[in-house]
PDB file of C-alpha atoms in Angstrom:
ATOM      1  CA  MET A 120       0.000   0.000   0.000  1.00 77.00           C
ATOM      2  CA  ALA A 121       1.231   3.526   0.659  1.00 94.00           C
ATOM      3  CA  ILE A 122       0.969   6.542   2.913  1.00 98.00           C
ATOM      4  CA  PHE A 123      -0.287  10.000   1.901  1.00 98.00           C
ATOM      5  CA  LEU A 124       0.007   9.393  -1.868  1.00 98.00           C
ATOM      6  CA  ASN A 125      -1.175   6.680  -4.257  1.00 98.00           C
ATOM      7  CA  ALA A 126      -2.126   5.990  -7.877  1.00 97.00           C
ATOM      8  CA  ASP A 127      -5.491   7.683  -7.383  1.00 98.00           C
ATOM      9  CA  SER A 128      -3.975  10.944  -6.132  1.00 98.00           C
ATOM     10  CA  LYS A 129      -4.820  13.914  -8.372  1.00 98.00           C
ATOM     11  CA  VAL A 130      -2.058  16.497  -8.244  1.00 98.00           C
ATOM     12  CA  ILE A 131      -1.931  20.176  -9.114  1.00 98.00           C
ATOM     13  CA  VAL A 132       1.244  22.234  -9.248  1.00 98.00           C
ATOM     14  CA  GLN A 133       1.252  25.762  -7.864  1.00 98.00           C
ATOM     15  CA  GLY A 134       3.913  27.540  -9.881  1.00 96.00           C
ATOM     16  CA  MET A 135       3.737  25.023 -12.739  1.00 97.00           C
ATOM     17  CA  THR A 136       4.453  27.643 -15.406  1.00 96.00           C
ATOM     18  CA  GLY A 137       7.773  28.724 -13.868  1.00 95.00           C
ATOM     19  CA  SER A 138      11.064  27.108 -14.876  1.00 94.00           C
ATOM     20  CA  GLU A 139      11.339  24.829 -11.825  1.00 95.00           C
ATOM     21  CA  GLY A 140       7.647  24.028 -11.927  1.00 96.00           C
ATOM     22  CA  MET A 141       7.816  23.074 -15.601  1.00 97.00           C
ATOM     23  CA  LYS A 142      10.905  20.909 -15.146  1.00 97.00           C
ATOM     24  CA  HIS A 143       9.601  18.971 -12.182  1.00 98.00           C
ATOM     25  CA  THR A 144       6.056  18.674 -13.529  1.00 98.00           C
ATOM     26  CA  GLN A 145       7.578  16.877 -16.510  1.00 98.00           C
ATOM     27  CA  ARG A 146       9.515  14.579 -14.184  1.00 97.00           C
ATOM     28  CA  MET A 147       6.418  13.836 -12.133  1.00 98.00           C
ATOM     29  CA  LEU A 148       4.452  13.063 -15.286  1.00 97.00           C
ATOM     30  CA  ASN A 149       7.249  10.761 -16.452  1.00 96.00           C
ATOM     31  CA  SER A 150       6.990   8.808 -13.213  1.00 95.00           C
ATOM     32  CA  GLY A 151       3.254   8.235 -13.606  1.00 95.00           C
ATOM     33  CA  THR A 152       1.820  10.988 -11.438  1.00 98.00           C
ATOM     34  CA  GLN A 153      -1.680  12.171 -12.306  1.00 98.00           C
ATOM     35  CA  ILE A 154      -1.017  15.881 -12.877  1.00 98.00           C
ATOM     36  CA  VAL A 155      -4.453  17.372 -13.436  1.00 98.00           C
ATOM     37  CA  GLY A 156      -3.656  21.086 -13.408  1.00 98.00           C
ATOM     38  CA  GLY A 157      -1.504  24.014 -12.418  1.00 98.00           C
ATOM     39  CA  THR A 158      -2.193  27.482 -11.074  1.00 97.00           C
ATOM     40  CA  ASN A 159      -1.141  30.923 -12.249  1.00 95.00           C
ATOM     41  CA  PRO A 160      -3.673  33.767 -12.035  1.00 93.00           C
ATOM     42  CA  ARG A 161      -2.070  35.537 -15.004  1.00 95.00           C
ATOM     43  CA  LYS A 162      -2.324  32.463 -17.250  1.00 96.00           C
ATOM     44  CA  ALA A 163      -5.691  31.074 -16.182  1.00 97.00           C
ATOM     45  CA  GLY A 164      -7.580  29.429 -19.012  1.00 97.00           C
ATOM     46  CA  THR A 165      -4.466  28.377 -20.924  1.00 97.00           C
ATOM     47  CA  THR A 166      -2.802  24.979 -21.131  1.00 97.00           C
ATOM     48  CA  VAL A 167       0.814  23.832 -20.966  1.00 97.00           C
ATOM     49  CA  THR A 168       1.988  21.059 -23.266  1.00 97.00           C
ATOM     50  CA  PHE A 169       4.517  18.597 -21.912  1.00 97.00           C
ATOM     51  CA  GLU A 170       6.400  15.763 -23.593  1.00 95.00           C
ATOM     52  CA  GLY A 171       4.153  13.116 -25.054  1.00 87.00           C
ATOM     53  CA  ASP A 172       1.602  15.789 -26.021  1.00 90.00           C
ATOM     54  CA  THR A 173       0.254  15.900 -22.477  1.00 95.00           C
ATOM     55  CA  GLU A 174      -1.758  19.084 -22.055  1.00 97.00           C
ATOM     56  CA  VAL A 175      -2.245  20.350 -18.523  1.00 98.00           C
ATOM     57  CA  PRO A 176      -4.771  23.142 -17.852  1.00 98.00           C
ATOM     58  CA  VAL A 177      -3.845  26.258 -15.896  1.00 98.00           C
ATOM     59  CA  PHE A 178      -6.298  27.664 -13.353  1.00 98.00           C
ATOM     60  CA  GLY A 179      -6.473  31.000 -11.606  1.00 97.00           C
ATOM     61  CA  THR A 180      -6.779  29.607  -8.074  1.00 98.00           C
ATOM     62  CA  VAL A 181      -6.385  26.382  -6.150  1.00 98.00           C
ATOM     63  CA  ALA A 182     -10.108  26.342  -5.380  1.00 98.00           C
ATOM     64  CA  GLU A 183     -10.957  26.545  -9.099  1.00 98.00           C
ATOM     65  CA  ALA A 184      -8.502  23.746  -9.890  1.00 98.00           C
ATOM     66  CA  MET A 185      -9.977  21.530  -7.182  1.00 98.00           C
ATOM     67  CA  GLU A 186     -13.529  22.141  -8.355  1.00 98.00           C
ATOM     68  CA  ALA A 187     -12.687  21.411 -11.995  1.00 98.00           C
ATOM     69  CA  THR A 188     -10.404  18.399 -11.507  1.00 98.00           C
ATOM     70  CA  GLY A 189     -11.079  16.862  -8.084  1.00 98.00           C
ATOM     71  CA  ALA A 190      -7.437  17.490  -7.143  1.00 98.00           C
ATOM     72  CA  ASN A 191      -6.454  16.326  -3.656  1.00 98.00           C
ATOM     73  CA  VAL A 192      -2.715  17.101  -3.669  1.00 98.00           C
ATOM     74  CA  SER A 193      -0.864  20.336  -4.365  1.00 98.00           C
ATOM     75  CA  VAL A 194       2.875  20.605  -4.939  1.00 98.00           C
ATOM     76  CA  ILE A 195       4.258  24.118  -4.485  1.00 98.00           C
ATOM     77  CA  PHE A 196       7.077  25.456  -6.659  1.00 97.00           C
ATOM     78  CA  VAL A 197       7.002  29.210  -6.087  1.00 97.00           C
ATOM     79  CA  PRO A 198       9.744  31.621  -4.920  1.00 96.00           C
ATOM     80  CA  ALA A 199      10.194  31.928  -1.163  1.00 97.00           C
ATOM     81  CA  LYS A 200       8.651  35.402  -0.944  1.00 97.00           C
ATOM     82  CA  PHE A 201       5.401  34.102  -2.460  1.00 97.00           C
ATOM     83  CA  THR A 202       5.307  30.758  -0.638  1.00 98.00           C
ATOM     84  CA  LYS A 203       3.242  31.859   2.346  1.00 98.00           C
ATOM     85  CA  ALA A 204       0.461  33.157   0.096  1.00 98.00           C
ATOM     86  CA  ALA A 205       0.519  29.962  -1.980  1.00 98.00           C
ATOM     87  CA  VAL A 206       0.311  27.655   1.043  1.00 98.00           C
ATOM     88  CA  VAL A 207      -2.399  29.748   2.694  1.00 98.00           C
ATOM     89  CA  GLU A 208      -4.426  29.645  -0.534  1.00 98.00           C
ATOM     90  CA  ALA A 209      -4.202  25.845  -0.618  1.00 98.00           C
ATOM     91  CA  ILE A 210      -5.148  25.506   3.054  1.00 98.00           C
ATOM     92  CA  GLU A 211      -8.120  27.851   2.670  1.00 98.00           C
ATOM     93  CA  ALA A 212      -9.280  25.771  -0.306  1.00 98.00           C
ATOM     94  CA  LYS A 213      -9.153  22.707   2.004  1.00 98.00           C
ATOM     95  CA  MET A 214      -6.552  20.884  -0.092  1.00 98.00           C
ATOM     96  CA  PRO A 215      -5.983  17.547   1.716  1.00 98.00           C
ATOM     97  CA  LEU A 216      -2.232  17.305   1.044  1.00 98.00           C
ATOM     98  CA  VAL A 217       0.103  20.245   0.443  1.00 98.00           C
ATOM     99  CA  VAL A 218       3.743  19.510  -0.412  1.00 98.00           C
ATOM    100  CA  CYS A 219       5.903  22.631  -0.186  1.00 98.00           C
ATOM    101  CA  ILE A 220       9.224  22.178  -1.988  1.00 98.00           C
ATOM    102  CA  THR A 221      10.492  25.773  -1.717  1.00 97.00           C
ATOM    103  CA  GLU A 222      13.581  26.440   0.382  1.00 96.00           C
ATOM    104  CA  GLY A 223      14.547  29.694   2.082  1.00 96.00           C
ATOM    105  CA  VAL A 224      11.039  30.396   3.381  1.00 97.00           C
ATOM    106  CA  PRO A 225      11.201  32.856   6.315  1.00 97.00           C
ATOM    107  CA  VAL A 226      10.572  31.057   9.604  1.00 96.00           C
ATOM    108  CA  LYS A 227       7.889  33.617  10.536  1.00 97.00           C
ATOM    109  CA  ASP A 228       5.985  32.785   7.342  1.00 98.00           C
ATOM    110  CA  THR A 229       6.279  29.053   7.985  1.00 98.00           C
ATOM    111  CA  ALA A 230       5.100  29.471  11.566  1.00 98.00           C
ATOM    112  CA  GLU A 231       1.994  31.259  10.340  1.00 98.00           C
ATOM    113  CA  PHE A 232       0.975  28.790   7.644  1.00 98.00           C
ATOM    114  CA  TYR A 233       1.956  25.803   9.827  1.00 98.00           C
ATOM    115  CA  THR A 234      -0.471  27.071  12.473  1.00 98.00           C
ATOM    116  CA  LEU A 235      -3.175  27.621   9.877  1.00 98.00           C
ATOM    117  CA  ALA A 236      -2.741  24.076   8.540  1.00 98.00           C
ATOM    118  CA  ALA A 237      -2.776  22.568  12.032  1.00 97.00           C
ATOM    119  CA  GLU A 238      -5.934  24.451  12.952  1.00 97.00           C
ATOM    120  CA  SER A 239      -7.669  23.659   9.670  1.00 97.00           C
ATOM    121  CA  GLY A 240      -8.116  19.978  10.428  1.00 95.00           C
ATOM    122  CA  SER A 241      -8.345  19.372   6.681  1.00 97.00           C
ATOM    123  CA  THR A 242      -4.812  19.879   5.316  1.00 98.00           C
ATOM    124  CA  ARG A 243      -1.690  17.799   5.824  1.00 98.00           C
ATOM    125  CA  LEU A 244       1.389  19.937   5.186  1.00 98.00           C
ATOM    126  CA  ILE A 245       4.736  18.471   4.158  1.00 98.00           C
ATOM    127  CA  GLY A 246       7.729  20.806   4.113  1.00 98.00           C
ATOM    128  CA  PRO A 247       8.794  23.446   3.357  1.00 98.00           C
ATOM    129  CA  ASN A 248      12.321  22.872   2.045  1.00 96.00           C
ATOM    130  CA  CYS A 249      11.647  19.219   1.329  1.00 97.00           C
ATOM    131  CA  PRO A 250      11.923  16.803  -1.619  1.00 97.00           C
ATOM    132  CA  GLY A 251       8.321  15.633  -1.280  1.00 98.00           C
ATOM    133  CA  VAL A 252       6.623  12.228  -1.234  1.00 98.00           C
ATOM    134  CA  ILE A 253       6.966   9.249  -3.531  1.00 98.00           C
ATOM    135  CA  THR A 254       5.077   5.980  -3.662  1.00 98.00           C
ATOM    136  CA  PRO A 255       7.079   3.972  -6.218  1.00 97.00           C
ATOM    137  CA  GLY A 256       5.047   2.647  -9.111  1.00 95.00           C
ATOM    138  CA  GLN A 257       2.093   4.849  -8.181  1.00 97.00           C
ATOM    139  CA  SER A 258       2.773   8.549  -7.753  1.00 98.00           C
ATOM    140  CA  ASN A 259       5.474  11.120  -7.092  1.00 98.00           C
ATOM    141  CA  ALA A 260       4.753  14.568  -5.619  1.00 98.00           C
ATOM    142  CA  GLY A 261       7.950  16.587  -5.512  1.00 98.00           C
ATOM    143  CA  ILE A 262      11.522  16.254  -6.725  1.00 97.00           C
ATOM    144  CA  ILE A 263      12.568  12.741  -5.655  1.00 97.00           C
ATOM    145  CA  PRO A 264      14.085  10.981  -8.693  1.00 96.00           C
ATOM    146  CA  ALA A 265      11.690   8.134  -9.520  1.00 94.00           C
ATOM    147  CA  ASP A 266      14.331   5.989 -11.208  1.00 95.00           C
ATOM    148  CA  ILE A 267      16.538   5.462  -8.129  1.00 95.00           C
ATOM    149  CA  ALA A 268      14.061   2.953  -6.652  1.00 93.00           C
ATOM    150  CA  PRO A 269      11.407   2.268  -9.277  1.00 92.00           C
ATOM    151  CA  ASN A 270       9.885  -0.846  -7.742  1.00 92.00           C
ATOM    152  CA  PRO A 271       7.377  -0.851  -4.879  1.00 97.00           C
ATOM    153  CA  GLY A 272       8.321  -2.683  -1.710  1.00 97.00           C
ATOM    154  CA  LYS A 273       7.640  -2.952   2.003  1.00 98.00           C
ATOM    155  CA  ILE A 274      10.076  -0.454   3.536  1.00 98.00           C
ATOM    156  CA  GLY A 275       8.807   2.916   4.734  1.00 98.00           C
ATOM    157  CA  LEU A 276      11.248   5.837   4.734  1.00 98.00           C
ATOM    158  CA  VAL A 277      10.995   9.179   6.533  1.00 98.00           C
ATOM    159  CA  SER A 278      13.881  11.608   6.278  1.00 97.00           C
ATOM    160  CA  LYS A 279      14.865  15.183   7.064  1.00 94.00           C
ATOM    161  CA  SER A 280      17.473  15.143   4.291  1.00 91.00           C
ATOM    162  CA  GLY A 281      16.729  15.096   0.588  1.00 91.00           C
ATOM    163  CA  THR A 282      20.054  13.698  -0.565  1.00 94.00           C
ATOM    164  CA  LEU A 283      20.083  11.033   2.149  1.00 96.00           C
ATOM    165  CA  THR A 284      16.565  10.074   1.088  1.00 96.00           C
ATOM    166  CA  TYR A 285      17.891   9.458  -2.402  1.00 97.00           C
ATOM    167  CA  GLN A 286      20.925   7.527  -1.172  1.00 97.00           C
ATOM    168  CA  MET A 287      18.861   5.281   1.109  1.00 97.00           C
ATOM    169  CA  MET A 288      16.342   4.561  -1.622  1.00 98.00           C
ATOM    170  CA  TYR A 289      19.138   3.679  -4.034  1.00 97.00           C
ATOM    171  CA  GLU A 290      20.938   1.420  -1.552  1.00 97.00           C
ATOM    172  CA  LEU A 291      17.740  -0.498  -0.758  1.00 98.00           C
ATOM    173  CA  ARG A 292      16.266  -0.439  -4.266  1.00 97.00           C
ATOM    174  CA  ASP A 293      16.291  -4.232  -4.511  1.00 96.00           C
ATOM    175  CA  PHE A 294      13.812  -4.398  -1.608  1.00 97.00           C
ATOM    176  CA  GLY A 295      11.763  -1.361  -2.646  1.00 97.00           C
ATOM    177  CA  PHE A 296       9.634   1.094  -0.679  1.00 98.00           C
ATOM    178  CA  SER A 297       5.978   1.432   0.207  1.00 98.00           C
ATOM    179  CA  SER A 298       6.418   5.208   0.397  1.00 98.00           C
ATOM    180  CA  ALA A 299       9.251   7.636   1.097  1.00 98.00           C
ATOM    181  CA  VAL A 300       8.625  11.016   2.698  1.00 98.00           C
ATOM    182  CA  GLY A 301      11.140  13.850   2.814  1.00 98.00           C
ATOM    183  CA  ILE A 302       9.869  16.036   5.650  1.00 98.00           C
ATOM    184  CA  GLY A 303      12.444  18.847   5.311  1.00 96.00           C
ATOM    185  CA  GLY A 304      15.064  20.243   7.632  1.00 90.00           C
ATOM    186  CA  ASP A 305      13.799  23.716   8.496  1.00 93.00           C
ATOM    187  CA  PRO A 306      13.249  24.692  12.159  1.00 92.00           C
ATOM    188  CA  ILE A 307       9.475  24.506  11.608  1.00 95.00           C
ATOM    189  CA  ILE A 308       7.990  21.864   9.305  1.00 97.00           C
ATOM    190  CA  GLY A 309       4.530  20.472   8.696  1.00 98.00           C
ATOM    191  CA  SER A 310       4.491  16.703   9.061  1.00 98.00           C
ATOM    192  CA  THR A 311       7.101  15.264  11.426  1.00 97.00           C
ATOM    193  CA  HIS A 312       8.943  11.992  11.914  1.00 97.00           C
ATOM    194  CA  ILE A 313       6.204  11.009  14.356  1.00 98.00           C
ATOM    195  CA  ASP A 314       3.401  11.686  11.863  1.00 98.00           C
ATOM    196  CA  CYS A 315       5.092   9.465   9.296  1.00 98.00           C
ATOM    197  CA  LEU A 316       6.001   6.766  11.802  1.00 98.00           C
ATOM    198  CA  GLN A 317       2.343   6.534  12.832  1.00 98.00           C
ATOM    199  CA  ALA A 318       1.238   6.314   9.195  1.00 98.00           C
ATOM    200  CA  PHE A 319       3.754   3.565   8.441  1.00 98.00           C
ATOM    201  CA  GLN A 320       2.768   1.706  11.601  1.00 98.00           C
ATOM    202  CA  ASP A 321      -0.848   1.816  10.422  1.00 98.00           C
ATOM    203  CA  ASP A 322      -0.037   0.733   6.840  1.00 98.00           C
ATOM    204  CA  PRO A 323      -0.434  -3.054   6.625  1.00 97.00           C
ATOM    205  CA  GLU A 324       1.945  -3.341   3.654  1.00 95.00           C
ATOM    206  CA  THR A 325       4.875  -1.565   5.350  1.00 98.00           C
ATOM    207  CA  GLU A 326       6.948  -4.137   7.206  1.00 98.00           C
ATOM    208  CA  ALA A 327       9.892  -2.038   8.438  1.00 98.00           C
ATOM    209  CA  ILE A 328      10.850   1.635   8.672  1.00 98.00           C
ATOM    210  CA  VAL A 329      13.994   3.667   8.031  1.00 98.00           C
ATOM    211  CA  MET A 330      14.194   7.013   9.819  1.00 98.00           C
ATOM    212  CA  ILE A 331      16.823   9.609   8.908  1.00 97.00           C
ATOM    213  CA  GLY A 332      17.425  12.526  11.231  1.00 94.00           C
ATOM    214  CA  GLU A 333      20.117  15.104  11.819  1.00 89.00           C
ATOM    215  CA  ILE A 334      21.620  17.300  14.492  1.00 81.00           C
ATOM    216  CA  GLY A 335      19.644  20.147  16.029  1.00 79.00           C
ATOM    217  CA  GLY A 336      16.418  20.282  17.989  1.00 83.00           C
ATOM    218  CA  ASP A 337      14.840  17.316  19.723  1.00 89.00           C
ATOM    219  CA  ALA A 338      12.680  15.791  16.968  1.00 91.00           C
ATOM    220  CA  GLU A 339      14.626  12.535  16.972  1.00 94.00           C
ATOM    221  CA  GLU A 340      14.435  12.172  20.754  1.00 94.00           C
ATOM    222  CA  ARG A 341      10.674  12.698  20.600  1.00 96.00           C
ATOM    223  CA  ALA A 342      10.457  10.189  17.759  1.00 97.00           C
ATOM    224  CA  ALA A 343      12.398   7.688  19.882  1.00 97.00           C
ATOM    225  CA  ALA A 344       9.883   8.029  22.717  1.00 97.00           C
ATOM    226  CA  PHE A 345       7.034   7.605  20.237  1.00 98.00           C
ATOM    227  CA  ILE A 346       8.599   4.485  18.736  1.00 98.00           C
ATOM    228  CA  GLN A 347       9.071   2.931  22.144  1.00 98.00           C
ATOM    229  CA  ALA A 348       5.422   3.523  23.034  1.00 98.00           C
ATOM    230  CA  ASN A 349       3.640   3.018  19.717  1.00 98.00           C
ATOM    231  CA  VAL A 350       5.647   1.316  16.959  1.00 98.00           C
ATOM    232  CA  THR A 351       5.811  -2.476  16.775  1.00 98.00           C
ATOM    233  CA  LYS A 352       7.558  -2.722  13.401  1.00 98.00           C
ATOM    234  CA  PRO A 353      11.362  -2.801  13.207  1.00 98.00           C
ATOM    235  CA  VAL A 354      12.954   0.624  12.817  1.00 98.00           C
ATOM    236  CA  VAL A 355      16.506   1.511  11.839  1.00 98.00           C
ATOM    237  CA  ALA A 356      17.873   5.032  11.893  1.00 98.00           C
ATOM    238  CA  TYR A 357      20.708   7.267  10.820  1.00 97.00           C
ATOM    239  CA  VAL A 358      21.514  10.647  12.370  1.00 95.00           C
ATOM    240  CA  ALA A 359      23.571  12.996  10.199  1.00 87.00           C
ATOM    241  CA  GLY A 360      26.094  15.289  11.838  1.00 65.00           C
ATOM    242  CA  PHE A 361      28.364  13.319  14.194  1.00 55.00           C
ATOM    243  CA  THR A 362      31.327  15.525  13.293  1.00 47.00           C
ATOM    244  CA  ALA A 363      29.472  18.860  13.240  1.00 48.00           C
ATOM    245  CA  PRO A 364      31.130  21.613  15.331  1.00 52.00           C
ATOM    246  CA  GLU A 365      29.082  23.181  18.117  1.00 52.00           C
ATOM    247  CA  GLY A 366      27.151  26.330  17.268  1.00 49.00           C
ATOM    248  CA  LYS A 367      27.537  26.046  13.485  1.00 49.00           C
ATOM    249  CA  THR A 368      24.567  25.524  11.199  1.00 50.00           C
ATOM    250  CA  MET A 369      25.199  22.520   8.966  1.00 46.00           C
ATOM    251  CA  GLY A 370      23.202  22.441   5.739  1.00 51.00           C
ATOM    252  CA  HIS A 371      19.647  22.845   7.019  1.00 49.00           C
ATOM    253  CA  ALA A 372      18.468  25.858   8.971  1.00 49.00           C
ATOM    254  CA  GLY A 373      17.365  23.581  11.807  1.00 47.00           C
ATOM    255  CA  ALA A 374      20.644  21.670  11.990  1.00 45.00           C
ATOM    256  CA  ILE A 375      22.516  23.491  14.725  1.00 46.00           C
ATOM    257  CA  VAL A 376      23.937  22.125  17.954  1.00 46.00           C
ATOM    258  CA  SER A 377      23.955  24.169  21.160  1.00 44.00           C
ATOM    259  CA  GLY A 378      25.958  22.665  24.015  1.00 46.00           C
ATOM    260  CA  SER A 379      24.852  19.088  24.641  1.00 47.00           C
ATOM    261  CA  ALA A 380      21.418  19.674  23.101  1.00 52.00           C
ATOM    262  CA  GLY A 381      20.719  18.361  19.628  1.00 73.00           C
ATOM    263  CA  THR A 382      23.924  16.357  19.161  1.00 83.00           C
ATOM    264  CA  ALA A 383      24.020  13.268  16.967  1.00 84.00           C
ATOM    265  CA  ALA A 384      25.367  11.249  19.903  1.00 87.00           C
ATOM    266  CA  ALA A 385      22.444  12.225  22.153  1.00 90.00           C
ATOM    267  CA  LYS A 386      19.953  11.335  19.430  1.00 93.00           C
ATOM    268  CA  LYS A 387      21.647   8.001  18.759  1.00 93.00           C
ATOM    269  CA  GLU A 388      21.534   7.172  22.466  1.00 94.00           C
ATOM    270  CA  ALA A 389      17.825   7.997  22.710  1.00 95.00           C
ATOM    271  CA  LEU A 390      16.966   5.933  19.645  1.00 96.00           C
ATOM    272  CA  GLU A 391      18.978   2.914  20.768  1.00 97.00           C
ATOM    273  CA  ALA A 392      17.329   3.091  24.196  1.00 97.00           C
ATOM    274  CA  ALA A 393      14.005   2.759  22.344  1.00 97.00           C
ATOM    275  CA  GLY A 394      15.187  -0.390  20.575  1.00 97.00           C
ATOM    276  CA  VAL A 395      16.101   1.279  17.283  1.00 98.00           C
ATOM    277  CA  GLN A 396      19.255   0.134  15.523  1.00 97.00           C
ATOM    278  CA  VAL A 397      21.319   3.176  14.512  1.00 97.00           C
ATOM    279  CA  GLY A 398      23.906   3.046  11.747  1.00 96.00           C
ATOM    280  CA  LYS A 399      27.123   5.051  11.877  1.00 92.00           C
ATOM    281  CA  THR A 400      26.889   5.766   8.145  1.00 94.00           C
ATOM    282  CA  PRO A 401      24.046   5.712   5.607  1.00 96.00           C
ATOM    283  CA  SER A 402      25.443   2.515   4.078  1.00 97.00           C
ATOM    284  CA  GLU A 403      25.682   0.792   7.456  1.00 97.00           C
ATOM    285  CA  THR A 404      22.089   1.834   8.134  1.00 98.00           C
ATOM    286  CA  ALA A 405      21.017   0.348   4.810  1.00 98.00           C
ATOM    287  CA  ASN A 406      22.793  -2.896   5.703  1.00 98.00           C
ATOM    288  CA  LEU A 407      20.962  -3.039   9.032  1.00 98.00           C
ATOM    289  CA  MET A 408      17.666  -2.758   7.163  1.00 98.00           C
ATOM    290  CA  ARG A 409      18.845  -5.323   4.609  1.00 98.00           C
ATOM    291  CA  GLU A 410      19.378  -7.818   7.437  1.00 98.00           C
ATOM    292  CA  ILE A 411      15.919  -7.116   8.851  1.00 98.00           C
ATOM    293  CA  MET A 412      14.180  -7.505   5.500  1.00 97.00           C
ATOM    294  CA  SER A 413      16.060 -10.735   4.787  1.00 96.00           C
ATOM    295  CA  SER A 414      14.923 -12.129   8.137  1.00 95.00           C
ATOM    296  CA  LEU A 415      11.305 -11.176   7.414  1.00 92.00           C
ATOM    297  CA  SER A 416      11.180 -12.807   3.988  1.00 78.00           C
TER     298      SER A 416
END
């Protein structure tokens, strides 16, 4: 099965007519995603033709696109200064799943639309600054390369890091994934490790879970407590940033260590105390999962 995204998902792209939106819409189409529309108020009523003579209509608003197409997923490719307005528009239209790819979104803006999404009760937000969600063989909402792990499988993956998502999917491509979710590494994000862990726990076709975290904050420690209390499936983890110097932001805006808080070592200790096997490298983590999957087959 899958979490959040499947073959029936109908996707619109906010910012589809921009250069990044066009490029990644084509990639999503190539991987089998049902792209049913895009939005751009200045180009409403037109269509965009993609490879294979696929014509995708452009709507003025998210609400109009949803009414005309039955869309239930929006992927956002707009510049950071316009991202808040785009996400708010999708939330107010009651879009069930909003995947915000844009990086560099001001934390104040994210805090405001995160709160709006949480209070809406109707929108799941993923991101910002994330690679999106992929359910191999069914649908791809975002920028995850579909060809690195083309076959569906029974591993669930949740990751803060885009590139480590890709590496883990590639290393375990022979087993395949039910779904992979890149949640993003900003200080404030929509869906968390815990949200995805719960969804994978509830998915009958997911047999084991890989969780990728990084230094900074306490998300991984909270995930460890959640796993110990609520997750019965085997979980392996990797925490990026063992060699990061104190006080220096590493890659993601949320990846900063202050004193003993947020270190990779502290996160590893919390996860192992919850029964999670933690790899020292991404490849070692993949091998730990390989052993688990081999024992389950």
